[in-house]
Amino acid sequence: MLDMKYIRENLDEAERRLSTRGGDSVLGGFRELDEKRRTLLKEGEALKALRNTVSDLIGRTKDKSQVQDKILEMRDVSQKIKVLDEELNQVDEQLNYFLLTVPNLPHATTPIGRSEADNVVVRSWGEPKELPFTAKPHWDLGEELGILDFERGAKITGARFTLYRGAGARLERALINLMLDLHTGEHGYQEVLPPFMVNRDSMQGTGQLPKFEDDLFKLVDPEFYLIPTAEVPVTNIHRGEILKKTDLPISYCAYTPCFRREAGSYGKDTRGLIRQHQFNKVELVKFVHPSQSDAELETLTGHAEKVLQLLGLPYRVMALCSGDIGFSSAKTYDLEVWLPGQSCYREISSCSNFGEFQARRASIRFREDEKGKPEFVHTLNGSGLAAGRTLVAVLENYQQEDGSVLIPPALLPYMGGLERITR
RNA sequence: GGAGAGAUGGCCGAGUAGGUCGAAGGCGCUCGCCUGCUAAGCGAGUAUACUGGGAAACCGGUAUCGAGGGUUCGAAUCCCUCUCUCUCCGCCA
């Protein structure tokens, strides 16, 4: 959520910065709504002030017959207040909805661009492997090795659900454990295990609602939502809180499954594990002092990269352009891992700085000075990493000519002695 | 699922025959005084949001006692609905 005062005082600038995201003007109608609100507010509050003082007088008067006329007068005033309040509530609701649907301002360093094609390669690590034989995509490897059962996943639930078996299930768990151990042991994150369903307020706090309801799985009774990422429950840990400045930065990492409707992607990535309705992910979340968020995005991205480096998986870091960053994000780096089976780079992590956008929605603050006003913290998060896609990358990069898959050295301690997955 | 109790400021905790309660008191915290040091003691201060005025310091208004609605000139206090917490019983991993 943007600062209403900022929009009020810098409407043109805000509009210009938002326009770099593409699409239509988003701030139209704000001025009118805002002014209407303040007019109603002024009028209503003046009447309330009057009522308060007169009611006070009535209260002090012992003989109520002396103030009978005042009582009648205030009865009218209250009626007027009620009408104004109702009108104000409507305007507030509109304004609030409006504010909740305006995306974040792109960061000054976010490259300007229209689409994915305008994203910028920041750096690369490792050499995309040229295998000395025809590389298979992971769905073939997984089925042939009997570790990924797409048909049964579909039978049990439906399309985009997969049953992992044996070494496949073990490999996914190994990856999750490696990531958690790395981030908690080496990078200073506290591990948390949050609820996988959240309420509406939490979804609104991080920006999924009210705009992206279609992307979510929703439970009817009670009205909960399945989390599309651990970002939601973990960022909301501190919703409505004023944090101690000395506690910042706060760093959490969490393993959770993630549930996404993937509405509007019917034709895309229909094969394999790339686009599932349920997938596993280890997420990194930080609450930081506003002056530190730029630097923290770099370190957090580095923490995610470290996983790929440990696994020996070639990747590149992309700075997403203004037209491609998410609704709540000011700046995002995507990590894209090399997949020999598909001869392309695929997103495996997304690391974002949200500035105060989420903190304002969720009211997460701190005080610069003991007596100072509360200010919003900055929030960041990044996948460290998406486990399913990491498994894909391991299978495709470590496949052998005979169809077996070697276990990367970093995972050996987690695989119970298994060094190679074979049929 | 059945029966009961409760939700007040950073924390604890008053306030239930409606009025001067943004809210006593205590603790904590901040500043000052005092004091070989520490502790104790003394004094002052200590919520948030919106809004009006002001360059600012700051001053004024409104709202907030779990959330929403109602009664009333006026509600932390009365009524209704919801949420959450706790205790007992049942059930259950």
Short mmCIF file of C-alpha atoms (C1' of nucleotides) in Angstrom, two decimals:
data_model
loop_
_atom_site.label_atom_id
_atom_site.label_comp_id
_atom_site.label_asym_id
_atom_site.label_seq_id
_atom_site.Cartn_x
_atom_site.Cartn_y
_atom_site.Cartn_z
CA MET A 1 0.00 0.00 0.00
CA LEU A 2 1.26 3.44 -0.87
CA ASP A 3 1.16 6.37 1.50
CA MET A 4 -2.04 8.28 0.89
CA LYS A 5 -0.28 11.55 1.69
CA TYR A 6 2.44 10.77 -0.79
CA ILE A 7 -0.13 10.20 -3.53
CA ARG A 8 -2.01 13.35 -2.55
CA GLU A 9 1.07 15.52 -2.72
CA ASN A 10 2.87 13.84 -5.62
CA LEU A 11 0.11 12.58 -7.84
CA ASP A 12 1.93 13.17 -11.13
CA GLU A 13 5.16 11.67 -9.98
CA ALA A 14 3.38 8.63 -8.52
CA GLU A 15 1.44 8.15 -11.73
CA ARG A 16 4.59 8.43 -13.80
CA ARG A 17 6.47 5.89 -11.71
CA LEU A 18 3.57 3.46 -11.70
CA SER A 19 3.13 3.80 -15.44
CA THR A 20 6.51 2.11 -15.94
CA ARG A 21 4.77 -1.08 -14.87
CA GLY A 22 2.65 -0.83 -18.00
CA GLY A 23 -1.10 -0.93 -18.20
CA ASP A 24 -3.56 1.84 -17.65
CA SER A 25 -3.44 4.75 -15.27
CA VAL A 26 -4.17 3.51 -11.76
CA LEU A 27 -4.49 6.74 -9.82
CA GLY A 28 -7.39 8.26 -11.74
CA GLY A 29 -10.23 9.26 -9.47
CA PHE A 30 -8.07 9.46 -6.39
CA ARG A 31 -8.11 13.23 -6.04
CA GLU A 32 -11.87 13.44 -6.12
CA LEU A 33 -12.38 10.61 -3.67
CA ASP A 34 -9.77 11.96 -1.30
CA GLU A 35 -11.29 15.43 -1.27
CA LYS A 36 -14.76 14.07 -0.76
CA ARG A 37 -13.55 12.10 2.18
CA ARG A 38 -11.93 15.08 3.85
CA THR A 39 -14.97 17.25 3.33
CA LEU A 40 -17.23 14.67 4.93
CA LEU A 41 -14.76 14.09 7.71
CA LYS A 42 -14.54 17.78 8.52
CA GLU A 43 -18.29 18.20 8.57
CA GLY A 44 -18.94 15.12 10.68
CA GLU A 45 -16.22 15.86 13.16
CA ALA A 46 -17.44 19.40 13.71
CA LEU A 47 -20.87 18.03 14.60
CA LYS A 48 -19.35 15.42 16.88
CA ALA A 49 -17.37 18.09 18.65
CA LEU A 50 -20.57 20.04 19.19
CA ARG A 51 -22.40 16.99 20.47
CA ASN A 52 -19.58 16.14 22.82
CA THR A 53 -19.53 19.53 24.48
CA VAL A 54 -23.30 19.78 24.74
CA SER A 55 -23.66 16.24 26.04
CA ASP A 56 -21.04 17.08 28.60
CA LEU A 57 -23.10 20.07 29.67
CA ILE A 58 -26.24 17.94 29.88
CA GLY A 59 -24.38 15.50 32.04
CA ARG A 60 -23.34 18.21 34.47
CA THR A 61 -26.82 19.64 34.75
CA LYS A 62 -28.74 18.03 37.60
CA ASP A 63 -32.16 19.27 36.58
CA LYS A 64 -32.70 17.74 33.14
CA SER A 65 -35.78 19.81 32.48
CA GLN A 66 -33.49 22.81 32.09
CA VAL A 67 -31.72 21.18 29.14
CA GLN A 68 -34.65 19.51 27.48
CA ASP A 69 -34.26 21.70 24.41
CA LYS A 70 -30.59 20.79 24.14
CA ILE A 71 -31.43 17.12 24.28
CA LEU A 72 -33.88 17.50 21.44
CA GLU A 73 -31.38 19.55 19.48
CA MET A 74 -28.70 16.92 19.92
CA ARG A 75 -31.12 14.26 18.81
CA ASP A 76 -31.16 16.02 15.44
CA VAL A 77 -27.42 16.46 15.44
CA SER A 78 -26.92 12.76 16.07
CA GLN A 79 -29.21 11.98 13.19
CA LYS A 80 -27.13 14.18 10.90
CA ILE A 81 -23.93 12.58 12.16
CA LYS A 82 -25.32 9.18 11.39
CA VAL A 83 -26.07 10.15 7.81
CA LEU A 84 -22.65 11.71 7.32
CA ASP A 85 -20.92 8.71 8.85
CA GLU A 86 -22.67 6.35 6.50
CA GLU A 87 -21.63 8.43 3.55
CA LEU A 88 -18.09 8.65 4.87
CA ASN A 89 -17.94 4.89 5.37
CA GLN A 90 -18.81 4.36 1.75
CA VAL A 91 -16.13 6.76 0.59
CA ASP A 92 -13.63 5.21 2.99
CA GLU A 93 -14.39 1.80 1.65
CA GLN A 94 -13.87 2.93 -1.92
CA LEU A 95 -10.69 4.75 -1.05
CA ASN A 96 -9.40 1.83 0.92
CA TYR A 97 -10.12 -0.62 -1.85
CA PHE A 98 -8.47 1.77 -4.24
CA LEU A 99 -5.34 1.98 -2.12
CA LEU A 100 -5.24 -1.80 -1.72
CA THR A 101 -5.27 -2.31 -5.47
CA VAL A 102 -2.51 0.14 -6.38
CA PRO A 103 0.80 -1.69 -6.90
CA ASN A 104 4.10 -0.70 -5.35
CA LEU A 105 6.32 1.97 -6.86
CA PRO A 106 9.23 0.41 -8.75
CA HIS A 107 12.60 1.01 -7.09
CA ALA A 108 14.88 3.60 -8.69
CA THR A 109 17.26 0.81 -9.74
CA THR A 110 14.58 -1.41 -11.26
CA PRO A 111 15.21 -1.41 -15.01
CA ILE A 112 12.42 0.14 -17.03
CA GLY A 113 10.80 -2.27 -19.41
CA ARG A 114 7.56 -3.74 -20.65
CA SER A 115 7.92 -7.46 -20.31
CA GLU A 116 10.05 -10.44 -19.43
CA ALA A 117 12.09 -9.72 -22.56
CA ASP A 118 13.38 -6.52 -20.98
CA ASN A 119 14.77 -8.17 -17.87
CA VAL A 120 18.49 -7.68 -17.39
CA VAL A 121 21.10 -10.36 -16.79
CA VAL A 122 23.07 -9.20 -13.75
CA ARG A 123 25.53 -12.08 -13.51
CA SER A 124 25.92 -15.76 -14.26
CA TRP A 125 27.46 -18.59 -12.32
CA GLY A 126 28.70 -21.87 -13.72
CA GLU A 127 28.73 -23.07 -17.29
CA PRO A 128 25.51 -24.35 -18.82
CA LYS A 129 26.36 -28.00 -19.25
CA GLU A 130 26.68 -29.49 -22.66
CA LEU A 131 26.02 -33.14 -21.98
CA PRO A 132 27.86 -35.57 -24.25
CA PHE A 133 24.59 -37.33 -24.99
CA THR A 134 21.00 -36.30 -25.59
CA ALA A 135 19.78 -34.86 -22.32
CA LYS A 136 16.36 -35.95 -21.18
CA PRO A 137 13.78 -33.72 -19.58
CA HIS A 138 13.10 -34.53 -15.93
CA TRP A 139 9.65 -35.93 -16.60
CA ASP A 140 11.18 -38.71 -18.67
CA LEU A 141 13.96 -39.29 -16.16
CA GLY A 142 11.54 -39.23 -13.26
CA GLU A 143 9.15 -41.72 -14.81
CA GLU A 144 11.85 -44.05 -16.05
CA LEU A 145 13.50 -44.07 -12.64
CA GLY A 146 10.15 -44.60 -10.95
CA ILE A 147 10.59 -41.61 -8.68
CA LEU A 148 8.00 -39.26 -10.14
CA ASP A 149 4.51 -40.61 -10.75
CA PHE A 150 2.52 -38.01 -12.64
CA GLU A 151 -0.33 -40.30 -13.60
CA ARG A 152 -1.07 -41.33 -10.07
CA GLY A 153 -0.76 -37.76 -8.85
CA ALA A 154 -3.43 -36.86 -11.35
CA LYS A 155 -5.57 -39.82 -10.28
CA ILE A 156 -5.33 -38.95 -6.61
CA THR A 157 -6.08 -35.29 -7.07
CA GLY A 158 -5.87 -33.93 -10.61
CA ALA A 159 -3.65 -32.26 -13.14
CA ARG A 160 -0.56 -30.51 -11.77
CA PHE A 161 -0.27 -32.82 -8.77
CA THR A 162 2.54 -35.33 -8.56
CA LEU A 163 3.31 -38.36 -6.44
CA TYR A 164 6.98 -38.60 -5.46
CA ARG A 165 8.29 -42.07 -4.73
CA GLY A 166 11.32 -43.61 -3.09
CA ALA A 167 14.52 -41.82 -3.98
CA GLY A 168 12.43 -38.99 -5.47
CA ALA A 169 10.65 -38.30 -2.21
CA ARG A 170 13.93 -38.68 -0.37
CA LEU A 171 15.69 -36.28 -2.72
CA GLU A 172 13.07 -33.60 -2.24
CA ARG A 173 13.34 -33.97 1.53
CA ALA A 174 17.13 -33.88 1.30
CA LEU A 175 17.00 -30.63 -0.64
CA ILE A 176 14.67 -29.06 1.89
CA ASN A 177 16.91 -30.12 4.75
CA LEU A 178 20.05 -28.91 3.03
CA MET A 179 18.47 -25.51 2.48
CA LEU A 180 17.16 -25.18 6.02
CA ASP A 181 20.47 -26.24 7.49
CA LEU A 182 22.38 -23.81 5.31
CA HIS A 183 20.21 -20.79 6.06
CA THR A 184 19.87 -21.43 9.77
CA GLY A 185 23.44 -22.61 10.27
CA GLU A 186 25.39 -20.31 7.96
CA HIS A 187 23.17 -17.35 7.13
CA GLY A 188 21.65 -16.51 10.49
CA TYR A 189 17.97 -17.16 9.86
CA GLN A 190 15.64 -18.46 12.50
CA GLU A 191 13.66 -21.45 11.34
CA VAL A 192 9.90 -21.17 11.66
CA LEU A 193 7.15 -23.61 10.76
CA PRO A 194 4.00 -21.57 10.17
CA PRO A 195 0.38 -22.49 9.50
CA PHE A 196 -0.27 -23.46 5.87
CA MET A 197 -3.68 -21.82 5.89
CA VAL A 198 -4.18 -18.16 6.68
CA ASN A 199 -7.02 -15.72 7.12
CA ARG A 200 -8.01 -12.87 4.89
CA ASP A 201 -6.12 -10.22 6.85
CA SER A 202 -2.86 -12.07 6.34
CA MET A 203 -3.44 -12.37 2.60
CA GLN A 204 -4.19 -8.68 2.45
CA GLY A 205 -1.12 -7.84 4.51
CA THR A 206 1.30 -9.22 1.96
CA GLY A 207 -0.69 -8.12 -1.09
CA GLN A 208 -2.34 -11.29 -2.45
CA LEU A 209 -5.74 -9.83 -1.61
CA PRO A 210 -7.95 -8.19 -2.62
CA LYS A 211 -6.63 -8.28 -6.17
CA PHE A 212 -5.45 -11.83 -6.77
CA GLU A 213 -8.14 -13.97 -5.23
CA ASP A 214 -8.30 -16.06 -8.42
CA ASP A 215 -4.76 -17.29 -7.87
CA LEU A 216 -5.58 -18.73 -4.46
CA PHE A 217 -7.14 -21.88 -3.10
CA LYS A 218 -9.83 -20.92 -0.67
CA LEU A 219 -11.55 -22.91 2.04
CA VAL A 220 -15.21 -22.16 2.49
CA ASP A 221 -15.89 -22.91 6.12
CA PRO A 222 -14.06 -21.45 7.86
CA GLU A 223 -12.90 -18.89 5.31
CA PHE A 224 -9.20 -19.61 5.11
CA TYR A 225 -6.77 -19.54 2.24
CA LEU A 226 -4.04 -22.05 1.43
CA ILE A 227 -0.76 -20.20 1.33
CA PRO A 228 0.75 -19.63 -2.13
CA THR A 229 4.12 -19.03 -0.45
CA ALA A 230 5.52 -18.98 3.08
CA GLU A 231 5.99 -15.25 2.58
CA VAL A 232 2.38 -14.83 3.64
CA PRO A 233 2.33 -16.48 7.08
CA VAL A 234 5.90 -15.52 7.89
CA THR A 235 5.62 -11.84 7.01
CA ASN A 236 2.38 -11.72 8.95
CA ILE A 237 4.12 -12.99 12.07
CA HIS A 238 4.64 -9.36 12.98
CA ARG A 239 1.46 -7.88 11.56
CA GLY A 240 0.20 -5.08 13.77
CA GLU A 241 3.37 -4.96 15.84
CA ILE A 242 5.88 -2.30 16.73
CA LEU A 243 9.28 -3.97 16.68
CA LYS A 244 12.30 -2.95 18.67
CA LYS A 245 14.86 -1.21 16.53
CA THR A 246 17.56 -3.29 18.16
CA ASP A 247 15.83 -6.48 17.01
CA LEU A 248 16.25 -5.51 13.35
CA PRO A 249 17.05 -7.09 11.05
CA ILE A 250 14.82 -10.08 11.79
CA SER A 251 15.50 -13.04 9.52
CA TYR A 252 13.26 -16.07 9.23
CA CYS A 253 13.37 -19.08 7.02
CA ALA A 254 10.56 -21.53 6.63
CA TYR A 255 9.80 -24.68 4.77
CA THR A 256 6.20 -24.91 3.59
CA PRO A 257 4.25 -26.41 0.78
CA CYS A 258 2.77 -23.76 -1.50
CA PHE A 259 -0.61 -23.90 -3.19
CA ARG A 260 -1.40 -22.00 -6.35
CA ARG A 261 -4.36 -22.08 -8.67
CA GLU A 262 -2.22 -21.16 -11.67
CA ALA A 263 -5.31 -19.66 -13.22
CA GLY A 264 -4.69 -18.54 -16.76
CA SER A 265 -1.73 -20.82 -17.38
CA TYR A 266 -3.64 -23.76 -18.81
CA GLY A 267 -1.43 -24.40 -21.79
CA LYS A 268 1.88 -23.68 -20.05
CA ASP A 269 4.32 -26.18 -18.61
CA THR A 270 1.82 -28.99 -18.64
CA ARG A 271 4.50 -31.63 -18.37
CA GLY A 272 6.63 -32.33 -15.37
CA LEU A 273 7.14 -30.60 -12.08
CA ILE A 274 7.68 -27.06 -13.27
CA ARG A 275 4.18 -25.73 -12.67
CA GLN A 276 2.27 -27.53 -9.93
CA HIS A 277 -0.73 -26.64 -7.83
CA GLN A 278 1.24 -27.81 -4.80
CA PHE A 279 4.99 -27.55 -4.43
CA ASN A 280 7.55 -27.31 -1.67
CA LYS A 281 9.65 -24.28 -0.99
CA VAL A 282 12.07 -22.93 1.56
CA GLU A 283 11.47 -19.22 1.95
CA LEU A 284 13.64 -16.47 3.38
CA VAL A 285 11.92 -13.47 4.96
CA LYS A 286 13.50 -10.35 6.42
CA PHE A 287 12.25 -7.36 8.37
CA VAL A 288 14.84 -4.61 8.15
CA HIS A 289 15.56 -0.97 8.86
CA PRO A 290 14.54 1.12 5.83
CA SER A 291 18.12 2.26 5.29
CA GLN A 292 19.25 -1.36 4.95
CA SER A 293 16.77 -2.87 2.54
CA ASP A 294 18.80 -2.23 -0.61
CA ALA A 295 21.83 -3.95 0.86
CA GLU A 296 19.72 -6.70 2.40
CA LEU A 297 18.24 -7.60 -0.98
CA GLU A 298 21.75 -8.25 -2.24
CA THR A 299 22.66 -10.45 0.73
CA LEU A 300 19.37 -12.31 0.67
CA THR A 301 19.79 -13.00 -3.04
CA GLY A 302 23.29 -14.21 -2.27
CA HIS A 303 21.89 -16.63 0.30
CA ALA A 304 19.60 -18.15 -2.29
CA GLU A 305 22.43 -18.33 -4.81
CA LYS A 306 24.54 -20.19 -2.29
CA VAL A 307 22.19 -23.17 -2.51
CA LEU A 308 22.68 -23.40 -6.25
CA GLN A 309 26.43 -23.06 -5.86
CA LEU A 310 26.54 -25.85 -3.27
CA LEU A 311 24.60 -28.05 -5.63
CA GLY A 312 26.81 -27.10 -8.55
CA LEU A 313 23.88 -25.93 -10.65
CA PRO A 314 24.62 -23.25 -13.27
CA TYR A 315 22.36 -20.21 -12.99
CA ARG A 316 22.00 -16.57 -13.82
CA VAL A 317 20.64 -13.64 -11.87
CA MET A 318 18.04 -11.50 -13.61
CA ALA A 319 16.95 -8.04 -12.53
CA LEU A 320 13.26 -7.96 -13.37
CA CYS A 321 12.14 -4.91 -15.26
CA SER A 322 9.38 -2.55 -14.15
CA GLY A 323 6.85 -4.34 -16.33
CA ASP A 324 7.63 -7.75 -14.85
CA ILE A 325 7.99 -7.21 -11.10
CA GLY A 326 5.19 -8.39 -8.87
CA PHE A 327 2.39 -6.25 -7.49
CA SER A 328 3.98 -5.70 -4.06
CA SER A 329 7.60 -5.58 -5.15
CA ALA A 330 9.80 -2.54 -5.66
CA LYS A 331 12.71 -4.56 -6.94
CA THR A 332 13.11 -8.23 -7.76
CA TYR A 333 15.95 -10.53 -8.73
CA ASP A 334 15.03 -13.85 -10.22
CA LEU A 335 17.47 -16.73 -10.12
CA GLU A 336 17.22 -18.87 -13.20
CA VAL A 337 18.75 -22.32 -13.20
CA TRP A 338 20.03 -24.08 -16.28
CA LEU A 339 17.99 -27.11 -17.35
CA PRO A 340 19.87 -29.24 -19.91
CA GLY A 341 16.84 -31.43 -20.54
CA GLN A 342 14.95 -28.42 -21.82
CA SER A 343 17.96 -26.35 -22.94
CA CYS A 344 16.80 -23.26 -21.13
CA TYR A 345 17.03 -21.28 -17.96
CA ARG A 346 14.06 -21.55 -15.61
CA GLU A 347 13.13 -19.43 -12.63
CA ILE A 348 13.98 -21.20 -9.40
CA SER A 349 13.96 -18.30 -6.97
CA SER A 350 12.54 -14.82 -6.77
CA CYS A 351 14.04 -12.35 -4.30
CA SER A 352 12.25 -9.09 -3.69
CA ASN A 353 12.50 -5.88 -1.74
CA PHE A 354 9.02 -4.63 -0.90
CA GLY A 355 10.15 -1.45 0.77
CA GLU A 356 7.43 -0.35 3.16
CA PHE A 357 4.62 -1.53 0.89
CA GLN A 358 3.78 -4.67 2.85
CA ALA A 359 4.71 -3.13 6.19
CA ARG A 360 2.17 -0.39 5.61
CA ARG A 361 -0.55 -2.87 4.67
CA ALA A 362 0.21 -5.10 7.60
CA SER A 363 1.22 -2.28 9.96
CA ILE A 364 4.67 -3.53 10.90
CA ARG A 365 6.67 -0.75 12.47
CA PHE A 366 9.62 0.23 14.64
CA ARG A 367 10.80 3.36 16.42
CA GLU A 368 13.94 5.14 15.34
CA ASP A 369 14.18 6.77 18.78
CA GLU A 370 12.60 5.76 22.04
CA LYS A 371 10.25 8.67 21.85
CA GLY A 372 9.99 8.86 18.09
CA LYS A 373 6.96 8.09 15.98
CA PRO A 374 6.64 4.55 14.75
CA GLU A 375 7.96 4.12 11.23
CA PHE A 376 7.39 1.29 8.81
CA VAL A 377 10.06 -1.37 8.48
CA HIS A 378 11.01 -2.71 5.08
CA THR A 379 10.26 -6.31 4.23
CA LEU A 380 12.04 -8.63 1.86
CA ASN A 381 11.76 -12.22 0.89
CA GLY A 382 13.12 -14.74 -1.51
CA SER A 383 12.87 -18.39 -2.33
CA GLY A 384 15.80 -20.26 -1.00
CA LEU A 385 14.83 -22.26 -3.10
CA ALA A 386 11.75 -23.78 -4.69
CA ALA A 387 12.40 -27.43 -3.85
CA GLY A 388 10.46 -29.00 -6.71
CA ARG A 389 12.27 -27.03 -9.36
CA THR A 390 15.57 -27.66 -7.62
CA LEU A 391 14.88 -31.37 -7.85
CA VAL A 392 14.17 -30.88 -11.54
CA ALA A 393 17.50 -29.10 -11.94
CA VAL A 394 19.39 -31.83 -10.07
CA LEU A 395 17.82 -34.59 -12.17
CA GLU A 396 18.51 -32.85 -15.45
CA ASN A 397 22.02 -31.63 -14.62
CA TYR A 398 23.25 -34.82 -12.97
CA GLN A 399 21.73 -37.30 -15.38
CA GLN A 400 24.05 -39.87 -16.88
CA GLU A 401 24.04 -41.45 -20.28
CA ASP A 402 22.56 -44.70 -18.87
CA GLY A 403 19.57 -42.77 -17.47
CA SER A 404 20.75 -42.84 -13.87
CA VAL A 405 21.24 -39.70 -11.81
CA LEU A 406 24.23 -38.96 -9.59
CA ILE A 407 23.60 -37.35 -6.24
CA PRO A 408 25.44 -34.01 -5.92
CA PRO A 409 28.12 -34.21 -3.21
CA ALA A 410 26.40 -31.60 -1.03
CA LEU A 411 23.34 -33.83 -0.77
CA LEU A 412 25.14 -37.05 0.10
CA PRO A 413 24.84 -36.55 3.87
CA TYR A 414 21.10 -36.28 3.43
CA MET A 415 20.55 -39.29 1.20
CA GLY A 416 21.20 -42.12 3.61
CA GLY A 417 24.09 -43.59 1.65
CA LEU A 418 22.48 -43.36 -1.76
CA GLU A 419 24.98 -42.02 -4.31
CA ARG A 420 23.14 -42.65 -7.50
CA ILE A 421 19.52 -43.05 -8.42
CA THR A 422 19.00 -45.97 -10.73
CA ARG A 423 16.09 -47.89 -12.05
"C1'" G B 1 -19.44 -31.24 19.94
"C1'" G B 2 -21.59 -29.92 25.41
"C1'" A B 3 -21.09 -26.49 29.94
"C1'" G B 4 -18.91 -22.17 31.95
"C1'" A B 5 -15.36 -17.71 32.39
"C1'" G B 6 -13.05 -13.80 30.07
"C1'" A B 7 -11.05 -10.01 26.21
"C1'" U B 8 -9.14 -2.46 29.05
"C1'" G B 9 -2.88 1.45 27.35
"C1'" G B 10 4.37 -1.88 26.57
"C1'" C B 11 2.89 -5.28 30.82
"C1'" C B 12 -0.21 -6.12 35.30
"C1'" G B 13 -4.73 -4.31 36.78
"C1'" A B 14 -9.15 -0.83 38.58
"C1'" G B 15 -13.51 0.73 36.47
"C1'" U B 16 -20.42 -3.16 35.79
"C1'" A B 17 -27.14 1.05 39.27
"C1'" G B 18 -24.38 4.93 31.49
"C1'" G B 19 -21.98 11.24 32.08
"C1'" U B 20 -16.32 15.32 34.42
"C1'" C B 21 -12.72 7.96 31.63
"C1'" G B 22 -7.91 8.09 26.69
"C1'" A B 23 -9.27 5.78 30.91
"C1'" A B 24 -7.20 5.16 38.62
"C1'" G B 25 -3.12 2.45 40.62
"C1'" G B 26 1.28 -0.44 40.01
"C1'" C B 27 5.34 -2.19 36.96
"C1'" G B 28 8.35 -1.04 32.94
"C1'" C B 29 10.58 2.79 30.02
"C1'" U B 30 12.65 8.09 29.10
"C1'" C B 31 14.65 12.66 31.06
"C1'" G B 32 16.29 15.37 35.43
"C1'" C B 33 17.80 15.38 40.75
"C1'" C B 34 20.17 12.73 44.51
"C1'" U B 35 24.13 9.10 45.38
"C1'" G B 36 31.95 6.54 45.98
"C1'" C B 37 29.56 2.50 42.19
"C1'" U B 38 25.05 -0.31 42.04
"C1'" A B 39 20.41 -0.53 44.34
"C1'" A B 40 16.91 2.42 46.70
"C1'" G B 41 14.69 7.43 46.77
"C1'" C B 42 12.55 12.17 44.64
"C1'" G B 43 10.35 15.05 40.39
"C1'" A B 44 8.49 15.21 35.37
"C1'" G B 45 7.08 12.60 31.15
"C1'" U B 46 5.41 8.10 28.69
"C1'" A B 47 -0.67 5.12 23.08
"C1'" U B 48 -2.12 5.14 17.98
"C1'" A B 49 -4.57 6.75 13.56
"C1'" C B 50 -6.99 10.36 10.84
"C1'" U B 51 -7.80 15.55 10.36
"C1'" G B 52 -7.36 21.34 10.73
"C1'" G B 53 -3.71 25.33 11.62
"C1'" G B 54 1.78 26.34 11.60
"C1'" A B 55 8.13 26.99 8.12
"C1'" A B 56 8.87 24.37 12.53
"C1'" A B 57 8.60 23.55 17.69
"C1'" C B 58 3.81 22.87 18.58
"C1'" C B 59 -1.47 23.74 19.18
"C1'" G B 60 -6.73 22.20 18.19
"C1'" G B 61 -10.61 18.46 16.60
"C1'" U B 62 -12.34 13.36 15.93
"C1'" A B 63 -11.90 8.22 16.70
"C1'" U B 64 -10.03 3.93 19.34
"C1'" C B 65 -11.28 -0.03 26.33
"C1'" G B 66 -11.30 -7.74 21.05
"C1'" A B 67 -14.43 -6.60 16.04
"C1'" G B 68 -19.09 -4.99 14.00
"C1'" G B 69 -24.06 -3.24 14.80
"C1'" G B 70 -28.06 -1.24 18.20
"C1'" U B 71 -30.32 1.79 22.42
"C1'" U B 72 -29.26 6.97 24.30
"C1'" C B 73 -28.44 13.97 24.31
"C1'" G B 74 -24.23 10.85 26.02
"C1'" A B 75 -21.52 3.83 26.39
"C1'" A B 76 -15.33 0.78 28.48
"C1'" U B 77 -20.01 0.50 31.18
"C1'" C B 78 -26.83 -1.67 28.60
"C1'" C B 79 -28.63 -5.03 24.16
"C1'" C B 80 -27.44 -8.17 19.63
"C1'" U B 81 -23.92 -10.72 16.29
"C1'" C B 82 -19.05 -12.35 15.41
"C1'" U B 83 -13.80 -13.47 16.60
"C1'" C B 84 -10.23 -15.00 19.97
"C1'" U B 85 -8.44 -16.88 24.85
"C1'" C B 86 -9.05 -19.91 29.27
"C1'" U B 87 -11.40 -24.05 32.43
"C1'" C B 88 -14.26 -28.71 32.70
"C1'" C B 89 -16.54 -32.91 29.88
"C1'" G B 90 -16.56 -35.70 25.23
"C1'" C B 91 -13.57 -36.88 20.92
"C1'" C B 92 -8.93 -37.10 18.58
"C1'" A B 93 -3.00 -37.08 15.91
#
